[in-house]
Each structure stands twice: as C-alpha cells, then as structure tokens.
Amino acid sequence: MALGTFLLVTAEQLPIGLLTSVGSALSVSEGTAGLMVTVPGIVAAFAAPLVPMLVGAMDRRILLLLLMALMTISNLATAMAPDFAVLVGSRVLVGIAIGGFWAVASGLAVRLAAPADVPRATAVIFGGVGAANVFGVPLGTLVGDLTGWRVAFSSLSALALVALIALLAVLPGLAASQAIRPKLLMEQLRNPGVRIGIIATVLIVFGHFAAYTFVSPALQRLSGIDERCVGPLLFGFGVAGMIGNFVAGAALSRRVHRSVLAISVALAVAMPLFLLLGRTAVGGVVLLIVWGLAYGGASVGLQTWMIKSAPKAVEAASSLWVAVFNLSIGLGALVGGVIVDTLSLQGVLWLGGTCALLAALAIWTARTNDALR
C-alpha cells in the first residue's frame, strides 16, 4: 500500500518539477501548465466518494488492482500526448485513479493492523507520500531534465505496472466493510471532530499547494538558485518530509490533537519566513527543509485525526477526507497559478502561511475532544 501511495503522489506532483519544460515544449505559460496539478486534484476529489459508491460491495483488492491499471495507462497517455489538451485529458484519468485508490487505502490500516498499531501502520502507508517526495518527484524531475519530460512519465507508467503486479501478488482479499451511500457520507459532517478535520485539511492542503506548486520558480527567482539544482533540492524536501511523516506517526500514537496543531503552526511560520529569510541560497534551502519536515506529517496527522473522530465509519470519513484533500490540491494549484500570473510569487507564500494559521486556530478549538487527546 505504501508503494501505491508513492505512485499516486508521484503521478500527481511530478508536473511541479517539470512545469518549465512542459510549458516550453507545448507553448503554454507556467500558470497554465499548473493545470497538470489542478485537473487531477479536482477529479480525484469527486472520484474519492464516487468510486466506492459506484462499485458497491466489490472486493477492495480487485478495486485497487483496477485503479492501479488505470494509473499505468493514464501515465503512458500523458507521455504520448501530442498537445496540451490531450495531456490534460490524460490527467483526468490520473485523477480518477488517485481518488479511488486513496479513498480505500487511506483507512486500510485499521483492517491490517491491531488497534494500538494503527497510527504507526498509517504512517507506513503514508510513508509512500514521503518516498514520492524523496525519490519519485525529484528523480522524475531529474529524468525529465536529462532525457525529456515524456521519458519521465513513461518511466512512471512502467513503475505503476510493477506496483500492479506487486499488489496482485501480496494484497489479501478485502471484502467491503460497509456500503458507502450519500446518507452515510453526510452523516459524517455532523461529527464535530470530522468537521474540524475537514476544515483543517482544506486550509493546510490548499495553502501548501498554492505555494509549493510554484516552488521551482520561487527557488530560482527569490533565492537565486540555478534550475539544475531544483531536482536535488526537491529530493531534500522529500527526505525531510519522510522524516516528518514517521516522527508524526510516533507522536500521534500518544497525542493526536497536539501533534496536528504543531504541524499546522510550523507551516504557518515556514512559508512566510521564506520571503524574509529565503532571499539567499542558504536561507532558501534551510526554509525548504523546515517546510518539508512540517508538511511531511500533515497527511498521516490529518488521516489519523479522521480515524480517531469516526472509528465506526472509517472508509466513509476517509472518502470525504480524500475528496477535500485532492480538491484542495487542485484549487490550491489553480489559485496559485492565477496569483503567480497576475500578481507575484510572493503572494502564494503569504497565502500558504495564512491558510496554515487559520487551520491551527480551527484545530485549537477541538482541544477538549477526548477522542483526539
């Protein structure tokens, strides 16, 4: 499952490191090229609740295998796209695969591990997110820089095929634990813990991707870093994120509320500080690593929050969470693109920090919730 999340995040975020080369090759602006992140994010947001509802009681093992097959095909289509319109169409398929796979995978730890081990098992599954930032996106960016962006997406398709074979070999049968219906989804919104988790997710993820989608031009223009160094720096961001993921996993097994609050506060500080202390190469690198450490714990922290808030409806709550998570990715990248094209790079960093601060305030209000202590 960690391999699956690795490929999901790599597929969704690989365009971040290739915006300049794709935009140049297909004659679109960097803001327009950001649609490569926006489109799958928005599609995944709708696919997350719809795919489990449409498949009904289908064995989740079979569903995950079908979605990984779709991931294989869609990334090959991206690599072969003759123009930007076809490329965006292929990214729609990527979004369907991401939303459906993640909706099931995000809450799977409760079925594969003992209750006491669920936070750590969730951290392992979401370790794929950190691994994508450490290996997937940076290496994909490096491959794209050296051999062309089409080769990068072709390689991703081949890796998705490997993941499909691995899942087929080792994943056990997973009968649907609960039928997902619109009524069940809506019932989750009456849960105060779920509501705050949704609000915090929207704010943190929206703000992060409004800024991080354009981290490559930010590093180059604000910190004076050469374009050839962006790939290695994204690697460093990913290493920090993986460390943050497992540190958060350990902390979450003891104090969920305090851990998620600390993550949001760290993000609220790191992004705006980039404008003050990131005007040199050294300052930019240091703040990028701090940003990575903080955001690395966000996925496992917010998912654990949802599991603790809705222990009897984990898949339904997770579907909602994945929906708003991916919608926030898409909208964050979209709004970030508009700000970059019409205002400035500085604007997206201010926006990211403000959103994280608002998330921290929302999380603080749940301090008396016993389930999240």
XYZ file of C-alpha atoms in Angstrom:
373
model
C 0.000 0.000 0.000
C 2.937 2.339 0.657
C 4.143 1.613 -2.881
C 0.686 2.546 -4.131
C 0.620 5.871 -2.293
C 4.159 6.507 -3.542
C 2.967 6.283 -7.141
C -0.195 8.300 -6.504
C 1.727 11.238 -5.099
C 4.476 10.975 -7.709
C 1.907 10.998 -10.517
C 0.072 13.946 -9.027
C 3.107 16.074 -8.169
C 5.659 15.183 -10.849
C 4.487 18.096 -13.042
C 5.609 20.500 -10.289
C 9.248 19.833 -11.142
C 8.576 19.845 -14.896
C 6.379 22.930 -15.279
C 9.017 24.927 -17.129
C 9.960 22.188 -19.598
C 6.361 21.097 -20.315
C 5.210 24.692 -20.710
C 8.071 25.426 -23.098
C 7.548 22.258 -25.158
C 3.784 22.733 -25.520
C 3.833 26.557 -25.691
C 1.842 27.352 -22.533
C 2.636 29.607 -19.560
C 3.807 28.269 -16.192
C 0.420 29.190 -14.725
C -1.390 27.237 -17.441
C 0.994 24.308 -17.089
C -0.082 24.244 -13.427
C -3.346 22.705 -14.695
C -1.396 19.441 -14.783
C -1.670 19.519 -10.990
C -5.061 21.233 -10.777
C -7.018 18.853 -13.019
C -6.168 15.507 -11.372
C -6.634 17.088 -7.952
C -10.166 18.254 -8.738
C -11.095 14.989 -10.497
C -9.715 12.950 -7.584
C -11.860 14.986 -5.209
C -15.019 13.765 -6.949
C -13.689 10.253 -7.568
C -12.869 9.646 -3.887
C -16.510 9.337 -2.734
C -17.996 8.324 -6.102
C -15.775 5.311 -6.865
C -16.565 3.473 -3.569
C -20.269 4.259 -4.016
C -20.367 3.054 -7.637
C -18.533 -0.221 -7.024
C -20.719 -1.092 -4.031
C -19.600 -4.303 -2.343
C -16.757 -5.063 -4.780
C -13.757 -6.643 -3.075
C -11.398 -3.755 -2.316
C -8.431 -5.811 -3.528
C -9.943 -6.031 -7.011
C -10.814 -2.335 -6.953
C -7.259 -1.335 -6.027
C -5.853 -3.518 -8.814
C -8.170 -1.951 -11.410
C -7.250 1.553 -10.283
C -3.521 0.811 -10.477
C -4.070 -0.499 -14.011
C -5.744 2.816 -14.849
C -2.731 4.627 -13.370
C -0.452 2.648 -15.698
C -2.478 3.523 -18.796
C -3.057 7.179 -17.958
C 0.609 7.995 -17.378
C 1.517 6.360 -20.669
C -1.112 8.564 -22.323
C 0.467 11.635 -20.692
C 3.872 10.662 -22.085
C 2.462 10.279 -25.600
C 0.229 13.398 -25.602
C 0.716 15.382 -28.856
C -0.574 18.653 -27.369
C -1.572 20.220 -24.066
C -5.305 19.479 -24.467
C -4.664 15.737 -24.803
C -2.216 15.888 -21.911
C -4.868 17.462 -19.659
C -7.307 14.746 -20.745
C -4.853 12.071 -19.639
C -4.550 13.821 -16.299
C -8.307 13.362 -15.809
C -7.706 9.587 -15.807
C -4.860 10.051 -13.331
C -7.293 11.893 -11.057
C -9.816 9.034 -11.140
C -7.122 6.537 -10.197
C -5.775 8.753 -7.407
C -9.155 9.496 -5.848
C -10.448 5.937 -5.881
C -7.226 4.284 -4.727
C -6.536 6.756 -1.947
C -10.111 6.657 -0.631
C -9.711 2.940 0.086
C -6.019 2.914 1.037
C -6.160 5.820 3.488
C -8.294 3.943 6.001
C -6.881 0.476 5.395
C -4.551 0.466 8.405
C -7.490 -0.317 10.710
C -8.016 -3.593 8.794
C -4.370 -4.613 8.507
C -3.053 -3.796 11.993
C -4.009 -4.153 15.660
C -5.800 -1.089 17.130
C -2.756 0.058 19.101
C -0.617 -0.065 15.957
C -2.983 1.862 13.665
C -1.138 5.240 13.884
C 2.179 3.587 13.047
C 0.616 1.450 10.297
C -0.967 4.578 8.864
C 2.470 6.217 8.950
C 3.893 3.271 6.984
C 1.180 3.543 4.333
C 1.676 7.298 4.128
C 5.424 6.726 4.069
C 4.785 6.399 0.363
C 3.958 10.105 0.338
C 7.359 10.977 1.765
C 9.066 8.479 -0.515
C 7.400 10.125 -3.504
C 8.873 13.463 -2.479
C 12.265 11.879 -1.738
C 12.567 9.629 -4.789
C 9.596 9.952 -7.123
C 9.254 13.673 -7.819
C 12.977 14.617 -7.597
C 14.168 11.632 -9.656
C 11.321 12.161 -12.117
C 12.358 15.807 -12.385
C 15.979 14.760 -12.893
C 14.996 12.233 -15.573
C 12.877 14.901 -17.235
C 15.758 17.385 -17.197
C 18.231 14.869 -18.637
C 16.107 12.941 -21.135
C 12.854 14.879 -21.558
C 9.563 15.059 -19.678
C 7.960 12.368 -21.873
C 10.523 9.821 -20.693
C 9.776 10.792 -17.089
C 6.062 9.988 -17.484
C 6.821 6.795 -19.440
C 9.003 5.643 -16.541
C 6.179 6.389 -14.107
C 3.825 4.239 -16.184
C 6.299 1.350 -16.069
C 6.606 1.667 -12.282
C 2.819 1.643 -11.951
C 2.783 -1.662 -13.828
C 5.337 -3.052 -11.354
C 3.131 -1.877 -8.483
C 0.122 -3.567 -10.070
C 1.980 -6.884 -10.210
C 3.172 -6.487 -6.608
C -0.345 -5.753 -5.337
C -1.684 -8.744 -7.242
C 0.919 -10.953 -5.568
C 0.659 -9.865 -1.925
C -2.572 -7.995 -1.184
C -5.161 -10.143 0.662
C -8.845 -10.188 -0.142
C -10.594 -7.168 1.346
C -14.366 -7.525 1.385
C -16.180 -4.178 1.640
C -16.680 -3.480 5.347
C -19.561 -1.055 4.843
C -21.630 0.090 1.868
C -20.882 3.740 1.102
C -24.050 5.742 0.478
C -24.598 9.525 0.225
C -26.506 9.467 3.521
C -23.574 7.862 5.337
C -21.199 10.470 3.912
C -23.442 13.331 5.009
C -23.767 11.838 8.494
C -20.016 12.241 8.965
C -20.348 16.015 8.641
C -22.470 16.061 11.805
C -19.463 14.719 13.704
C -17.604 17.734 15.236
C -14.211 16.034 15.025
C -14.724 15.171 11.357
C -15.867 18.722 10.562
C -12.775 20.274 12.114
C -10.570 17.699 10.384
C -12.141 18.596 7.040
C -11.697 22.342 7.641
C -8.063 21.894 8.703
C -7.364 19.673 5.698
C -8.802 22.196 3.249
C -6.785 25.050 4.715
C -3.460 23.220 5.100
C -3.503 21.455 1.737
C -4.910 24.421 -0.218
C -2.298 26.769 1.224
C 0.565 24.311 0.778
C -0.142 23.600 -2.883
C -0.880 27.207 -3.759
C 2.745 27.837 -2.766
C 4.531 24.500 -3.349
C 3.270 24.067 -6.928
C 5.497 27.027 -7.795
C 8.429 26.210 -5.524
C 10.698 25.674 -8.547
C 10.369 29.243 -9.898
C 10.399 30.538 -6.296
C 13.754 28.912 -5.577
C 15.160 30.253 -8.819
C 13.824 33.823 -8.641
C 13.715 34.541 -4.918
C 16.704 32.555 -3.676
C 18.838 32.793 -6.818
C 19.216 29.008 -7.162
C 20.104 27.532 -10.550
C 17.374 25.496 -12.281
C 19.670 22.445 -12.347
C 19.691 22.401 -8.547
C 15.895 22.264 -8.191
C 15.717 18.469 -8.543
C 18.252 17.788 -5.757
C 16.532 20.358 -3.530
C 13.166 18.699 -4.036
C 14.935 15.499 -3.017
C 15.949 17.224 0.220
C 12.380 18.414 0.726
C 11.226 14.827 0.337
C 13.796 13.433 2.775
C 12.622 15.975 5.317
C 9.025 15.028 4.570
C 9.681 11.328 5.114
C 11.352 12.075 8.447
C 8.416 14.303 9.392
C 5.970 11.535 8.455
C 7.466 8.953 10.819
C 8.129 11.441 13.612
C 4.465 12.459 13.364
C 3.397 8.807 13.328
C 5.203 8.201 16.611
C 3.831 11.384 18.177
C 0.278 10.668 17.013
C 0.216 7.370 18.904
C 0.411 9.482 22.076
C -1.218 12.880 21.415
C -3.239 13.409 18.210
C -4.502 16.939 18.864
C -1.172 18.389 19.997
C 0.707 16.763 17.091
C -1.605 18.076 14.361
C -1.616 21.523 15.976
C 2.206 21.587 15.958
C 2.265 20.666 12.250
C -0.093 23.496 11.297
C 1.799 26.082 13.378
C 5.125 25.048 11.813
C 3.670 25.506 8.324
C 2.206 28.873 9.283
C 5.716 30.030 10.216
C 7.813 28.378 7.470
C 6.109 29.709 4.327
C 6.015 33.445 5.148
C 9.548 33.272 6.552
C 10.678 32.191 3.074
C 10.055 35.767 1.969
C 12.170 37.211 4.775
C 14.993 34.698 5.169
C 14.890 32.912 1.815
C 16.442 35.690 -0.234
C 19.757 33.835 -0.296
C 20.519 30.335 -1.493
C 21.357 29.145 2.036
C 18.225 30.675 3.542
C 16.044 29.239 0.803
C 17.436 25.737 1.284
C 17.078 25.804 5.080
C 13.472 27.000 4.957
C 12.619 24.471 2.251
C 13.800 21.680 4.578
C 11.821 23.086 7.525
C 8.762 23.306 5.272
C 9.291 19.683 4.228
C 9.592 18.466 7.826
C 6.325 20.161 8.760
C 4.293 19.124 5.735
C 5.656 15.573 5.903
C 3.495 14.937 8.963
C 0.346 16.519 7.533
C -1.095 13.505 5.658
C -0.616 10.951 8.435
C -1.666 13.512 11.056
C -4.900 14.515 9.347
C -5.781 10.920 8.392
C -5.232 9.752 11.975
C -7.439 12.641 13.116
C -10.244 11.336 10.849
C -9.831 7.732 12.032
C -9.993 8.794 15.679
C -13.001 11.032 15.004
C -15.065 8.369 13.175
C -13.909 4.914 14.346
C -17.166 3.230 13.217
C -17.200 4.726 9.712
C -13.543 4.894 8.725
C -13.994 4.329 4.970
C -16.802 6.891 4.717
C -14.852 9.510 6.687
C -11.710 8.699 4.709
C -13.575 9.128 1.412
C -14.669 12.590 2.469
C -11.158 13.395 3.641
C -9.560 12.246 0.386
C -12.149 14.231 -1.574
C -11.426 17.517 0.169
C -7.683 16.773 0.260
C -7.481 16.395 -3.506
C -9.927 19.205 -4.230
C -7.708 21.427 -2.116
C -4.650 20.326 -4.106
C -6.363 21.245 -7.361
C -7.818 24.530 -6.163
C -4.586 25.484 -4.409
C -2.583 24.940 -7.592
C -5.230 26.803 -9.619
C -5.367 29.832 -7.328
C -1.587 29.781 -7.018
C -1.312 29.877 -10.809
C -3.621 32.878 -11.024
C -1.649 34.709 -8.326
C 1.704 33.920 -9.974
C 0.489 35.029 -13.418
C -1.289 38.206 -12.256
C 0.470 39.257 -9.027
C 3.695 37.678 -7.795
C 5.402 34.596 -6.378
C 5.481 36.312 -3.005
C 1.680 36.279 -2.912
C 1.405 32.470 -2.861
C 3.793 32.197 0.089
C 1.758 34.691 2.105
C -1.404 32.794 1.178
C 0.084 29.456 2.285
C 1.127 30.803 5.669
C -2.227 32.472 6.291
C -4.150 29.284 5.497
C -1.962 27.238 7.857
C -2.523 29.773 10.638
C -6.309 29.561 10.173
C -6.030 25.750 10.270
C -4.159 25.976 13.574
C -6.954 28.096 15.026
C -9.570 25.552 13.882
C -7.573 22.664 15.367
C -7.184 24.532 18.662
C -10.975 24.571 19.098
C -11.009 20.757 19.353
C -8.694 20.705 22.394
C -11.498 19.380 24.656
C -12.380 16.432 22.357
C -11.426 13.316 24.368
C -11.163 11.105 21.258
C -8.348 13.317 19.916
C -6.263 13.640 23.055
